[in-house]
Amino acid sequence: MIRLVSLAALVGLWQFGAWVSDPRRLPGPLAVFDAILAEARSGALFSNMGITLARVAASFLLAMSLGAAIGYLMGRRRLVDKLLDPWLVVLLNLPALVVIVLAYVWAGLTEAAAIGAVALNKLPNAIVVIREGARALDPRLEEMAQAFRFSRGARLKHLVLPQLAPYFAAATRSGLSLVWKIVLVVELLGRSNGVGFEINMAFQLFDMKLLLAYALPFVALMLGVETLLVQPLERYVARWRRGVA
Amino acid sequence: MIRLVSLAALVGLWQFGAWVSDPRRLPGPLAVFDAILAEARSGALFSNMGITLARVAASFLLAMSLGAAIGYLMGRRRLVDKLLDPWLVVLLNLPALVVIVLAYVWAGLTEAAAIGAVALNKLPNAIVVIREGARALDPRLEEMAQAFRFSRGARLKHLVLPQLAPYFAAATRSGLSLVWKIVLVVELLGRSNGVGFEINMAFQLFDMKLLLAYALPFVALMLGVETLLVQPLERYVARWRRGVA
Amino acid sequence: EKLRLALQKTGTTGWELAVVRAFGLDKDAGLELEVTELAAPEAGKIAIQGGSADIIVSDWLWVARERAQGAKLALFPYSTGVGAVMTKDPAIRSVRDLAGKKLGVAGGPLDKSWLLLKAHALKQGVDLEKSATILYGAPPLIAEKALQGELDAALEFWNFAADLEGKGFTRAIEISDVEKALGAKGDVVITGYVFDDAFAAKNRDALARFFAMTSKAKALIASDDRAWAAAAQRIGPKDAATLAIYRKRYVAGVPKRSVAQEEADASALYRVLAEIGGEKLVGPGKTLDPGTFYKGGEAGAH
Amino acid sequence: MSPDGAAASLDVAIIAKDHRRANGPALRALEDLRLTLPMGQAGAVVGPSGCGKTTLLRLIAGLDRDFTGHVALPAHGRLGMVFQEPRLLPWRSVADNIRIAAPEAHAEEIAALLAELGLADHADHFPGELSLGLARRVALARALAVKPDLLLLDEPLVSLDAPLARELRDRIAALIDEKRITTLVVTHDLPEAIALADRIFLLSPRPAHVVATLDVPAPRSRLTKDAADELETRARAALTAARKAVQ
Amino acid sequence: MSPDGAAASLDVAIIAKDHRRANGPALRALEDLRLTLPMGQAGAVVGPSGCGKTTLLRLIAGLDRDFTGHVALPAHGRLGMVFQEPRLLPWRSVADNIRIAAPEAHAEEIAALLAELGLADHADHFPGELSLGLARRVALARALAVKPDLLLLDEPLVSLDAPLARELRDRIAALIDEKRITTLVVTHDLPEAIALADRIFLLSPRPAHVVATLDVPAPRSRLTKDAADELETRARAALTAARKAVQ
Ligand SMILES: Nc1ncnc2c1ncn2[C@@H]1O[C@H](COP(=O)(O)OP(=O)(O)OP(=O)(O)O)[C@@H](O)[C@H]1O
Ligand SMILES: Nc1ncnc2c1ncn2[C@@H]1O[C@H](COP(=O)(O)OP(=O)(O)OP(=O)(O)O)[C@@H](O)[C@H]1O
Ligand SMILES: [Mg+2]
Ligand SMILES: [Mg+2]
């Protein structure tokens, strides 16, 4: 309920902004909605969204699973941390453009290069967040697990993951949006389809309506995923917290 | 020590990559170092780095302080969370391009627009991470502070911040790099100086040497800051953890 | 009088400004130029939309599109420079030869040169999108890929084409020839100075002097080696042969015809583009808006 | 309902306190629990494990306001509280933990307090470097350092060796008597309750209510061994009866 | 040094154990501590607060290998341990906490164990919803659920009411005797030590070493009140002497 009211307020603000400014600079919700419908009818929206989502999903899964594993190791093992930390800092601060261009130059203008470049951009962020989580693990519970000879699986499932949950939540939320943004850049520089490609065309024409028509469906999708999937799941996973008092 | 070895290995890898590939596509460390020296001698490197660093610092501070405050509130107060969450999701997933273009079109090609646009891009990431931290605060310590009537300042300094420290570390590390990356885009789209501007020039000329010459000094700076400032500070702040056993 | 310009740093406008400064042409014309150098072509569009610049450089297709949507922008010819299909493969000499090849297209599917090439091919019964493998990408990346040999041919912007030419590529298909095949009478202006109608009305005189001044700079670059030296400094390190190609191509791109002639040819090409690019490209207008070309600047320019 | 304004005594009248749970129906911890403790006196709460003693202290301290009934506190400035677990700030040293909770206390006072509790060697330790018994003593020191007028102690002397526990018990008793601190102490140890309190509240199993109130004849310090034993026997009998009643 | 291979008894010979600290010099917790407990017997460790009892248990459990000396464990399959704090997984229910630590235990066994410890109503509670006494009982249930051959208990019966503590004490004693579980229990309660253990180790203040070893005449269950009292007096005297020696 509150969620809907808040969303309505946001749309209202947007409408207001469109009224007071030039509609060419900030087209209103209705105009954008029309444009979305038009793109949807032509099928272009779905095919582009589909391909972009596939890229987002692939690079996110790649970066997140690798990042979680490396981040956990770096958080737990001092030596690994010391060894990999400089690489991490470098990767973290290398401009996306550099990584993307190098990937395209080396691996060709291919799908693999695109997805790899995005994953490589997101990887250090996942590592950094999960590493902090791994460092903050409670050593008293760790000892308990050791005393009771927890299996590797049980340790992961019952000890580590629940403690990393908030870090995963943070890394996933900000990571998914980061991946989506980098996919847009990658598509802009060297792919022939996808939302980023369309957004760039709209941008070249300075067609804000079309630009928003391609940018917003993903936002709407994420809103839906948050409301219907992530937040109920999160509430379930964190239900033990209510009790702690 | 290990850090230096690891860095040396990274440079070695780079050199090796440069050997096996075309130096135009991946110039070696020496060539890039030469280019850096040349740019430094002409003074262009410092003026561009300086201006970019100023932008990075301003937008980072803006986004981080605002993001920490909002994130904390959203993590603690259910109503605020419900109200702001949809806005957060929208802002999180709005492509950087959209925010930047709107900022420039509305506020003109000004420094304020540039810094505001970057801060607005980073803001939701800071919020998301700090919010998780605020949610994970220990309610038992909270109760203790309430029983002993901790002042607002004491509560913040001794209770909240130490618990948020790992979240701040994660948000700062990944946030600083994110801000830097967005500043590059902002400079590309509407500023006449800065590292992002130069990097794009280099890209237009496909001068990888120059591109790296502008990209790497920031990386080196961050490496230095990490080694000499952040990590010693972190070790000091987290020294109590060693004892927990 | 003060004019605020927002220009791409790597563009040829920078050369002309270098010459203007070197020869004091701005003082002669009684103009004070405030130049914002930008990194990307789109940045100029942002600048003029946000009111941060009076004059930018863009193409008439975009101006017409904006006019069709209600923005009163106008354009004054700047350059006829267009790109070419570059290749190292001697077998490629016409669009027919592109069948089964990998063609890189700089700038993306809405690039004017690409659309014209596509229309031209269609007229000859070749659907390039079906018969050839098309790869879109950022211009520097496409040029690099052509050099790497990953592409059989590349449709590049004029300056990248010049670079490739310097590296042994041949100009297999000239887009200026394509334009003529599609109904143009000569080399058509593609880019121009773009400004607001209202601004033009208020600064008619200053604009005329500005155009005359840049025209003078163009002439100097063509004829005076000292001027060329000043301009060439803006290009960056290239070998002498490539520089010569740059100069040649630049001079060839200087508009030589009257605005009326340009407008007639542009209208012809506009119809072709509207047909092939559809509303997405040209917006709601079906024909070139008559106000697209600015008519008030010619007296001083030629 | 929430704690009401100041009164001359600590008056607790809780109609019901339910704990909401994540996985099932709410759980009633207290029901119809009434007790009164005159200002400046010490009360002890004794009852079976899990009956609701900690819940009661939390309501009195105002840490939980989600209940029906009312709690009236005697006028008091500072509250001192010892939780059942130490609840120290792990990232602050022992001395800092006390300083932060009692910003008005002088450094010498804190040092003296630490010395009295056998913590002098541990002032600059982090809580993670303490044994549980040491940590509990720090928690006790913290509650005393604020110079409380109202003192709530949840099993303050558990996990200490017998001689030390007895020593601290006597010291607390002396402090309470001297400063007239209104005190409520939860304990499982009847002799400890008799030694510390003026009045003993015996609780039933959950949901807790007061099954008997025993007054310890004043002055406590002069209580004979026999009188104390007799009190203990009475208390034990009352507790056993309450336990039987539920089963 | 680390625990050595299997032996016929629990043999501990610690030359020194230092705790490294964040803020200052290392702190010696144990020094020249030797004790031997025959396999299948129960030992009790009694010593002043903060002397090093928990440290000792951690070394024996192999949780800390940073010491000089050696520890030889009797051959054993499973280790059961009750820490001084409950150390439950807060995000798992009571039943799950036990299941996870004892994956081989059957559901009925766990249910029976919970019922025995008075936890039947709390099987689906999260640890945060338990009182401390309940949580400690869960920790005890967890240690017993693994059917240990070696049992390390750090003050297992603290924070429980007296009747419950006595009941559980007798149950543990019976279990140890029946299953011949090698057991080491830390306690501050001498009567508890005498009731549970075959052998009692009395420790000095920190750095801890064994000041006296008392053997409880077998069978413990038939120990007379007088004999028990006499043992207690001897133990108390030894502890007092050790304390004096340090001061
Ligand atoms: N991780 C640690 N770092 C530093 N010092 C420690 C650490 N753990 C324990 N100590 C110190 O070692 C000494 C012994 O601690 P230990 O926990 O073994 O005592 P204990 O006998 O179990 O005490 P209690 O009866 O209070 O539980 C204490 O002085 C304590 O401060
Ligand atoms: N946050 C909570 N959520 C749900 N149930 C709770 C919560 N806190 C306590 N309980 C339940 O309320 C009852 C009383 O708890 P309380 O902590 O007050 O007991 P207690 O008398 O202090 O026990 P102990 O002697 O073990 O400390 C227990 O059954 C416990 O399970
Ligand atoms: Mg309690
Ligand atoms: Mg201990």
Coordinates of C-alpha atoms in Angstrom, one line a residue, chain C residues 23-211:
Chain C
F23 CA 46.0 34.7 -37.4
G24 CA 43.9 36.9 -35.1
L25 CA 40.8 36.4 -37.3
D26 CA 38.5 36.7 -34.4
K27 CA 39.7 40.2 -33.6
D28 CA 39.4 41.2 -37.2
A29 CA 35.8 40.0 -37.2
G30 CA 35.1 41.8 -33.9
L31 CA 34.1 38.6 -32.2
E32 CA 34.8 37.2 -28.8
L33 CA 34.7 33.4 -28.9
E34 CA 34.0 31.4 -25.8
V35 CA 34.7 27.8 -26.6
T36 CA 33.7 24.8 -24.5
E37 CA 35.6 21.8 -25.8
L38 CA 33.8 18.6 -25.3
A39 CA 34.7 14.9 -25.6
A40 CA 31.7 13.4 -27.4
P41 CA 29.5 14.6 -30.2
E42 CA 26.4 14.1 -28.1
A43 CA 27.8 16.5 -25.5
G44 CA 27.2 19.3 -27.9
K45 CA 23.5 18.4 -28.2
I46 CA 23.3 18.4 -24.4
A47 CA 25.0 21.8 -24.4
I48 CA 22.6 23.5 -26.7
Q49 CA 19.5 21.8 -25.2
G50 CA 20.6 23.0 -21.8
G51 CA 21.3 26.5 -23.1
S52 CA 25.0 26.3 -22.3
A53 CA 26.1 27.1 -25.8
D54 CA 24.9 29.3 -28.7
I55 CA 26.5 27.3 -31.5
I56 CA 27.4 23.7 -31.9
V57 CA 28.2 21.5 -34.8
S58 CA 25.8 18.8 -35.9
D59 CA 24.0 17.5 -39.0
W60 CA 20.9 18.7 -40.8
L61 CA 19.1 15.4 -40.3
W62 CA 19.1 16.0 -36.5
V63 CA 18.1 19.6 -37.0
A64 CA 15.2 18.6 -39.2
R65 CA 14.1 16.0 -36.7
E66 CA 14.2 18.6 -33.9
R67 CA 12.3 21.1 -36.0
A68 CA 9.7 18.5 -36.7
Q69 CA 9.2 18.1 -32.9
G70 CA 9.0 21.8 -32.4
A71 CA 12.5 23.0 -31.6
K72 CA 13.5 25.9 -33.7
L73 CA 17.0 25.1 -34.6
A74 CA 18.8 25.9 -37.8
L75 CA 21.9 24.9 -39.6
F76 CA 24.6 26.6 -41.7
P77 CA 26.8 24.5 -43.9
Y78 CA 30.1 23.5 -42.4
S79 CA 31.4 20.4 -44.2
T80 CA 30.6 17.9 -46.9
G81 CA 33.0 15.4 -45.4
V82 CA 31.7 11.9 -45.3
G83 CA 33.3 8.6 -44.8
A84 CA 33.9 5.6 -47.1
V85 CA 33.9 1.9 -47.0
M86 CA 37.5 1.0 -46.3
T87 CA 39.0 -2.3 -47.1
K88 CA 42.2 -4.1 -47.8
D89 CA 40.4 -6.7 -49.9
P90 CA 40.9 -5.7 -53.6
A91 CA 37.9 -7.8 -54.5
I92 CA 35.6 -5.4 -52.8
R93 CA 34.7 -2.5 -55.0
S94 CA 30.9 -2.1 -54.9
V95 CA 28.1 -3.0 -52.6
R96 CA 27.6 -6.2 -54.4
D97 CA 31.0 -7.4 -53.3
L98 CA 30.0 -7.1 -49.7
A99 CA 27.8 -10.1 -49.8
G100 CA 29.0 -12.7 -47.3
K101 CA 31.6 -10.3 -45.9
K102 CA 31.9 -8.9 -42.4
L103 CA 31.2 -5.2 -42.5
G104 CA 31.9 -3.0 -39.5
V105 CA 29.7 0.1 -39.3
A106 CA 31.0 3.0 -37.2
G107 CA 28.4 4.8 -35.1
G108 CA 25.5 2.4 -35.3
P109 CA 22.5 1.6 -37.4
L110 CA 21.2 5.2 -37.5
D111 CA 24.4 6.6 -39.0
K112 CA 23.6 8.6 -42.0
S113 CA 26.3 7.1 -44.2
W114 CA 25.2 3.7 -43.3
L115 CA 21.6 4.4 -44.1
L116 CA 22.5 5.9 -47.4
L117 CA 24.7 3.0 -48.2
K118 CA 21.9 0.6 -47.3
A119 CA 19.5 2.5 -49.6
H120 CA 21.9 2.5 -52.4
A121 CA 22.5 -1.2 -52.1
L122 CA 18.7 -1.9 -52.0
K123 CA 18.3 0.0 -55.2
Q124 CA 20.7 -2.5 -56.7
G125 CA 18.8 -5.4 -55.2
V126 CA 21.3 -6.0 -52.4
D127 CA 19.9 -6.2 -48.8
L128 CA 23.2 -5.6 -46.9
E129 CA 21.6 -6.5 -43.6
K130 CA 20.8 -10.0 -44.9
S131 CA 23.7 -10.7 -47.3
A132 CA 26.5 -9.3 -45.1
T133 CA 27.4 -9.7 -41.5
I134 CA 27.0 -6.2 -39.9
L135 CA 28.9 -5.2 -36.8
Y136 CA 28.2 -1.9 -35.2
G137 CA 30.6 -0.3 -32.8
A138 CA 32.2 2.9 -31.6
P139 CA 34.3 4.4 -34.5
P140 CA 37.7 4.0 -32.9
L141 CA 36.9 0.4 -32.1
I142 CA 35.7 -0.4 -35.6
A143 CA 38.8 1.1 -37.1
E144 CA 41.0 -0.9 -34.7
K145 CA 39.0 -4.1 -35.6
A146 CA 39.5 -3.4 -39.3
L147 CA 43.3 -3.0 -38.6
Q148 CA 43.2 -6.3 -36.7
G149 CA 41.7 -8.0 -39.7
E150 CA 38.6 -9.0 -37.8
L151 CA 36.5 -7.2 -40.4
D152 CA 36.6 -7.5 -44.2
A153 CA 35.5 -3.9 -44.6
A154 CA 34.6 -1.0 -42.5
L155 CA 32.3 2.0 -43.1
E156 CA 34.1 4.7 -41.2
F157 CA 33.8 8.4 -40.5
W158 CA 36.0 10.5 -42.7
N159 CA 38.8 11.1 -40.2
F160 CA 39.1 7.4 -39.3
A161 CA 38.9 6.6 -43.0
A162 CA 41.8 8.9 -43.5
D163 CA 43.7 7.1 -40.9
L164 CA 43.0 3.7 -42.5
E165 CA 44.0 5.1 -45.8
G166 CA 47.3 6.0 -44.3
K167 CA 47.7 2.4 -43.2
G168 CA 47.2 1.0 -46.6
F169 CA 43.4 0.6 -46.9
T170 CA 41.7 1.6 -50.0
R171 CA 38.4 3.6 -50.3
A172 CA 36.2 0.9 -51.9
I173 CA 33.0 2.8 -51.8
E174 CA 32.8 6.6 -51.4
I175 CA 29.7 7.7 -49.6
S176 CA 29.8 10.9 -51.6
D177 CA 29.3 8.8 -54.7
V178 CA 26.5 7.0 -53.0
E179 CA 24.9 10.4 -52.4
K180 CA 25.1 11.2 -56.0
A181 CA 23.7 7.9 -57.0
L182 CA 20.7 8.6 -54.7
G183 CA 19.9 11.9 -56.5
A184 CA 22.3 14.5 -55.2
K185 CA 23.8 16.9 -57.7
G186 CA 27.1 17.3 -56.0
D187 CA 28.9 16.7 -52.7
V188 CA 26.2 17.4 -50.1
V189 CA 26.8 19.2 -46.9
I190 CA 26.3 16.9 -44.0
T191 CA 27.4 18.8 -40.9
G192 CA 26.8 22.5 -40.1
Y193 CA 26.8 25.0 -37.4
V194 CA 23.6 24.6 -35.4
F195 CA 22.0 27.4 -33.4
D196 CA 18.6 28.6 -32.3
D197 CA 16.3 30.6 -34.6
A198 CA 15.8 33.2 -31.9
F199 CA 19.5 33.5 -31.4
A200 CA 20.1 33.9 -35.1
A201 CA 17.5 36.6 -35.3
K202 CA 19.2 38.6 -32.6
N203 CA 22.7 38.0 -33.7
R204 CA 22.3 38.1 -37.4
D205 CA 25.3 40.3 -38.0
A206 CA 27.6 38.5 -35.6
L207 CA 26.7 35.2 -37.2
A208 CA 27.5 36.5 -40.6
R209 CA 30.9 37.7 -39.5
F210 CA 31.5 34.4 -37.7
F211 CA 30.8 32.4 -40.9

